């Protein structure tokens, strides 16, 4: 079987490795025979991430992107050896962790070498006094959280993909967990890190409470999506495991009532760990068994931490909900959420029916929140073939929120699944920008958003390109992402 006979979606971007046999032999010599593979079964495993459209392509026997060599470095010297060869031969390298990214960040659109980080999986240690944990970045999220729980702590970073994502992937994509309204996004949680730059130079940012030492360079690598180097180690904040949890839910007549209640809670400097507002469609989908929530907007809260503070947070949360026409639905909806929060079968059910679906998360300040929600829903409903568009609000700040939209449908006559997918994506991103929002809250840019970066960043993108050129002179690190437009179609 030759993969080159398959329909490869990003084929036109690929450049085949010259003298591949010699390069494979050199890599095996330098980092060990078992850490390098060109077997078809291994190559196939790294052709995609968890972008939902890639699942549709798999059903059709299509391949997203095709790497040529897979590597599993076990230490930083191995990574440096790989980069020596890649820089000399100008071969693309793509850092790869657990492949749970959903915007194509880890898809090797220009082929090349995969650097899989899974062997960087050591938990180096907890510092109780500093409330921190230091880990290698290939560490799986659930393994880390279970370890912390067993020692009496939580990391507070619980993405829905906890079982299938790594610390490095979180940092690379500026991830957000379900408990982010209390503990923050990963950029609020990280205290320090070690990196290998594209040139093979090492750089480290020691864990520090705060510093005023010029512009904070470390921030520039958080969210760089494998384009500016490889994060090998990180020190993250941790917290004592919560003493008490209060589970609260209210159903509101409209999404505006619910947005008002949650905004008023945040204004009081009250931070429930979890807040989730489900619009009327999602309330029907997830809470149809809750009688009081019929035709309403379900909103759930989890307050956690010190018992006395939790009691106070609960009192204020209830006051604000009841002051905005909320109807108390008890703790059952929150129990239901806890039971189902890692269940993701809904999305993988669609491709076998040739339905194209995806989720898109965006951010917005409070004053534009309601406008953004209605504009996105109205615009997406108009896309030919659209069957579904709904949203929940899952991340809350005193100044704004993160929305999470879901769409699904079938391509109109003469259009491919990819055409329909791109049209829905572009419609939602366009409506977001026109409503004053930011095009991503936590999934990142990858392929799906790169052609909108000039609108999001305006002149800032040119500055970013200069940093990229300076740090990665041969443009070998995850090319075709963030700074380059990989989707050539779609209505902009
Ligand atoms: C069902 C489901 C639920 C999800 N829920 C959430 C959620 O709640 N919150 C959220 O934020 N995201 C969520 N995601 C998206 C995804 O899990 C995150 O983006 C995650 O952070 C990716 O981690 P990963 O280890 O799988 O990285 P990968 O997908 O392997 O890689 C992602 C990107 O990071 C780069 N990268 C990986 N490791 C490194 C490293 N060590 N150094 C430099 N670059 C690196 C890669 O090159 C790539 O660009 C979800 C995804 C799925 C499928």
XYZ file of N, CA, C and O in Angstrom, residues 305-387:
332
model
N -14.044 25.059 47.438
C -12.884 25.577 48.166
C -13.138 25.551 49.654
O -13.811 24.639 50.162
N -12.669 26.563 50.348
C -12.846 26.701 51.786
C -14.336 26.751 52.143
O -15.094 27.517 51.544
N -14.753 25.938 53.122
C -16.184 25.771 53.412
C -16.903 27.087 53.669
O -17.982 27.349 53.127
N -16.304 27.966 54.497
C -16.995 29.210 54.840
C -17.140 30.112 53.619
O -18.150 30.773 53.421
N -16.104 30.125 52.774
C -16.192 30.955 51.569
C -17.223 30.388 50.599
O -17.970 31.127 49.950
N -17.267 29.061 50.501
C -18.232 28.425 49.581
C -19.661 28.781 50.003
O -20.507 29.098 49.163
N -19.922 28.769 51.323
C -21.267 29.109 51.798
C -21.642 30.529 51.374
O -22.756 30.791 50.912
N -20.692 31.431 51.503
C -20.944 32.829 51.120
C -21.150 32.951 49.607
O -22.066 33.631 49.133
N -20.307 32.264 48.848
C -20.441 32.296 47.375
C -21.806 31.763 46.956
O -22.456 32.305 46.059
N -22.231 30.691 47.628
C -23.534 30.104 47.281
C -24.662 31.115 47.545
O -25.543 31.305 46.708
N -24.603 31.785 48.697
C -25.645 32.754 49.045
C -25.723 33.854 47.980
O -26.814 34.188 47.478
N -24.571 34.404 47.608
C -24.571 35.515 46.637
C -24.998 35.008 45.252
O -25.773 35.665 44.544
N -24.537 33.813 44.878
C -24.923 33.251 43.574
C -26.447 33.103 43.511
O -27.088 33.500 42.517
N -27.032 32.582 44.565
C -28.501 32.399 44.577
C -29.220 33.757 44.512
O -30.192 33.910 43.776
N -28.729 34.734 45.278
C -29.368 36.073 45.271
C -29.389 36.656 43.854
O -30.395 37.172 43.398
N -28.258 36.540 43.163
C -28.174 37.140 41.819
C -29.063 36.383 40.829
O -29.676 36.991 39.943
N -29.138 35.073 40.966
C -29.987 34.299 40.046
C -31.457 34.646 40.289
O -32.212 34.906 39.337
N -31.852 34.677 41.551
C -33.266 34.939 41.850
C -33.647 36.371 41.503
O -34.770 36.640 41.060
N -32.691 37.293 41.612
C -32.939 38.678 41.213
C -33.071 38.850 39.708
O -33.426 39.926 39.213
N -32.739 37.815 38.933
C -32.840 37.886 37.464
C -33.794 36.816 36.932
O -33.565 36.242 35.860
N -34.846 36.539 37.694
C -35.937 35.632 37.284
C -35.519 34.173 37.172
O -36.160 33.389 36.447
N -34.430 33.775 37.849
C -34.010 32.373 37.810
C -34.905 31.492 38.676
O -35.352 31.906 39.738
N -35.164 30.266 38.199
C -35.971 29.295 38.964
C -35.027 28.202 39.452
O -34.330 27.558 38.641
N -35.000 27.995 40.766
C -34.087 27.021 41.367
C -34.425 25.604 40.873
O -35.564 25.156 41.016
N -33.458 24.913 40.275
C -33.701 23.547 39.777
C -32.949 22.510 40.608
O -32.825 21.346 40.195
N -32.390 22.919 41.740
C -31.748 21.954 42.635
C -30.382 21.503 42.142
O -29.815 22.088 41.217
N -29.848 20.416 42.767
C -28.498 19.973 42.402
C -28.486 18.898 41.324
O -27.455 18.583 40.765
N -29.657 18.343 41.007
C -29.692 17.229 40.044
C -29.079 17.563 38.676
O -28.300 16.772 38.143
N -29.384 18.753 38.103
C -28.743 19.063 36.811
C -27.217 19.091 36.905
O -26.522 18.728 35.950
N -26.686 19.499 38.068
C -25.218 19.553 38.212
C -24.654 18.131 38.377
O -23.605 17.805 37.813
N -25.384 17.286 39.114
C -24.972 15.864 39.207
C -24.929 15.256 37.799
O -23.992 14.534 37.450
N -25.960 15.568 37.005
C -26.035 15.053 35.636
C -24.829 15.550 34.826
O -24.223 14.782 34.074
N -24.487 16.832 35.018
C -23.330 17.382 34.295
C -22.050 16.647 34.712
O -21.245 16.256 33.861
N -21.870 16.421 36.018
C -20.668 15.706 36.489
C -20.593 14.301 35.868
O -19.526 13.844 35.478
N -21.767 13.635 35.773
C -21.765 12.264 35.227
C -21.430 12.231 33.736
O -20.881 11.262 33.238
N -21.787 13.282 33.012
C -21.673 13.237 31.540
C -20.584 14.161 30.990
O -20.427 14.256 29.779
N -19.829 14.814 31.853
C -18.970 15.902 31.349
C -17.830 15.443 30.458
O -17.263 16.231 29.714
N -17.452 14.160 30.509
C -16.399 13.691 29.597
C -16.972 12.877 28.432
O -16.229 12.263 27.680
N -18.280 12.857 28.321
C -18.910 12.049 27.263
C -18.917 12.858 25.958
O -19.517 13.933 25.891
N -18.255 12.341 24.934
C -18.155 13.106 23.698
C -18.641 12.312 22.485
O -18.324 12.651 21.343
N -19.424 11.269 22.748
C -19.849 10.409 21.642
C -20.764 11.139 20.660
O -20.834 10.777 19.495
N -21.436 12.200 21.153
C -22.375 12.947 20.316
C -21.728 13.358 18.976
O -22.288 13.148 17.917
N -20.512 13.914 19.061
C -19.889 14.427 17.850
C -19.424 13.318 16.905
O -19.558 13.443 15.692
N -18.923 12.190 17.471
C -18.439 11.135 16.578
C -19.599 10.339 15.966
O -19.392 9.515 15.080
N -20.832 10.617 16.449
C -21.985 9.933 15.853
C -22.323 10.487 14.462
O -22.943 9.829 13.652
N -21.909 11.730 14.190
C -22.346 12.398 12.955
C -21.720 11.880 11.649
O -22.424 11.642 10.678
N -20.361 11.728 11.597
C -19.744 11.382 10.305
C -20.338 10.162 9.592
O -20.526 10.211 8.367
N -20.698 9.054 10.312
C -21.261 7.914 9.569
C -22.550 8.275 8.813
O -22.895 7.621 7.842
N -23.252 9.308 9.270
C -24.469 9.747 8.558
C -24.161 10.838 7.527
O -25.068 11.489 7.028
N -22.882 11.056 7.284
C -22.403 12.078 6.347
C -22.802 13.484 6.788
O -22.893 14.408 5.981
N -23.062 13.622 8.083
C -23.339 14.955 8.630
C -22.002 15.579 9.022
O -21.128 14.912 9.570
N -21.843 16.858 8.681
C -20.615 17.563 9.024
C -20.923 18.443 10.233
O -21.836 19.259 10.190
N -20.189 18.251 11.311
C -20.448 19.023 12.539
C -19.132 19.514 13.112
O -18.063 18.989 12.796
N -19.205 20.530 13.935
C -18.012 20.975 14.660
C -18.419 21.938 15.769
O -19.583 22.347 15.843
N -17.442 22.275 16.598
C -17.670 23.247 17.657
C -16.678 24.395 17.479
O -15.554 24.164 17.028
N -17.109 25.607 17.797
C -16.235 26.780 17.645
C -16.395 27.655 18.887
O -17.506 28.062 19.217
N -15.273 27.922 19.559
C -15.337 28.744 20.760
C -14.741 30.111 20.482
O -13.734 30.245 19.780
N -15.379 31.136 21.005
C -14.929 32.514 20.786
C -15.076 33.273 22.107
O -15.719 32.783 23.027
N -14.479 34.465 22.174
C -14.562 35.257 23.408
C -15.156 36.624 23.103
O -15.058 37.113 21.969
N -15.745 37.249 24.121
C -16.352 38.566 23.907
C -16.466 39.295 25.244
O -16.558 38.656 26.300
N -16.441 40.613 25.203
C -16.661 41.406 26.421
C -18.164 41.409 26.723
O -18.984 41.152 25.847
N -18.512 41.731 27.969
C -19.918 41.633 28.365
C -20.848 42.465 27.482
O -21.944 42.034 27.140
N -20.411 43.693 27.110
C -21.382 44.574 26.431
C -21.779 44.060 25.046
O -22.795 44.490 24.499
N -20.980 43.146 24.472
C -21.342 42.609 23.157
C -21.806 41.152 23.226
O -22.041 40.525 22.181
N -21.933 40.600 24.433
C -22.164 39.149 24.566
C -23.486 38.715 23.916
O -23.522 37.777 23.107
N -24.572 39.408 24.241
C -25.877 39.007 23.710
C -25.911 39.196 22.184
O -26.381 38.329 21.442
N -25.366 40.335 21.736
C -25.343 40.612 20.282
C -24.573 39.503 19.548
O -25.019 38.992 18.523
N -23.417 39.135 20.080
C -22.601 38.118 19.414
C -23.378 36.796 19.314
O -23.432 36.179 18.245
N -24.004 36.395 20.413
C -24.742 35.125 20.403
C -25.796 35.125 19.288
O -25.839 34.217 18.452
N -26.643 36.173 19.261
C -27.735 36.185 18.279
C -27.194 36.320 16.851
O -27.712 35.693 15.930
N -26.147 37.126 16.652
C -25.605 37.297 15.284
C -25.060 35.976 14.755
O -25.281 35.627 13.591
N -24.325 35.247 15.604
C -23.735 33.979 15.138
C -24.847 32.987 14.798
O -24.820 32.345 13.739
N -25.840 32.870 15.676
C -26.914 31.894 15.433
C -27.661 32.260 14.137
O -27.856 31.405 13.255
N -28.026 33.533 14.009
C -28.791 33.932 12.801
C -27.979 33.702 11.534
O -28.495 33.189 10.540
N -26.711 34.083 11.535
C -25.887 33.933 10.324
C -25.701 32.454 9.971
O -25.783 32.068 8.798
N -25.487 31.607 10.972
C -25.220 30.189 10.701
C -26.485 29.489 10.199
O -26.404 28.601 9.336
N -27.631 29.890 10.727
C -28.882 29.275 10.261
C -29.106 29.505 8.763
O -29.775 28.712 8.101
N -28.504 30.577 8.237
C -28.711 30.901 6.812
C -27.791 30.100 5.888
O -27.957 30.132 4.668
N -26.798 29.414 6.429
C -25.893 28.636 5.561
C -26.682 27.467 4.961
O -27.329 26.709 5.700
N -26.614 27.334 3.647
C -27.368 26.267 2.983
C -26.946 24.893 3.529
O -25.743 24.595 3.583
N -27.903 24.107 3.952
C -27.613 22.758 4.458
C -27.501 22.697 5.972
O -27.427 21.620 6.552
N -27.529 23.875 6.626
C -27.386 23.863 8.091
C -28.604 23.228 8.749
O -29.740 23.531 8.414
N -28.344 22.308 9.691
C -29.441 21.642 10.412
C -29.483 22.047 11.878
O -30.510 21.891 12.535
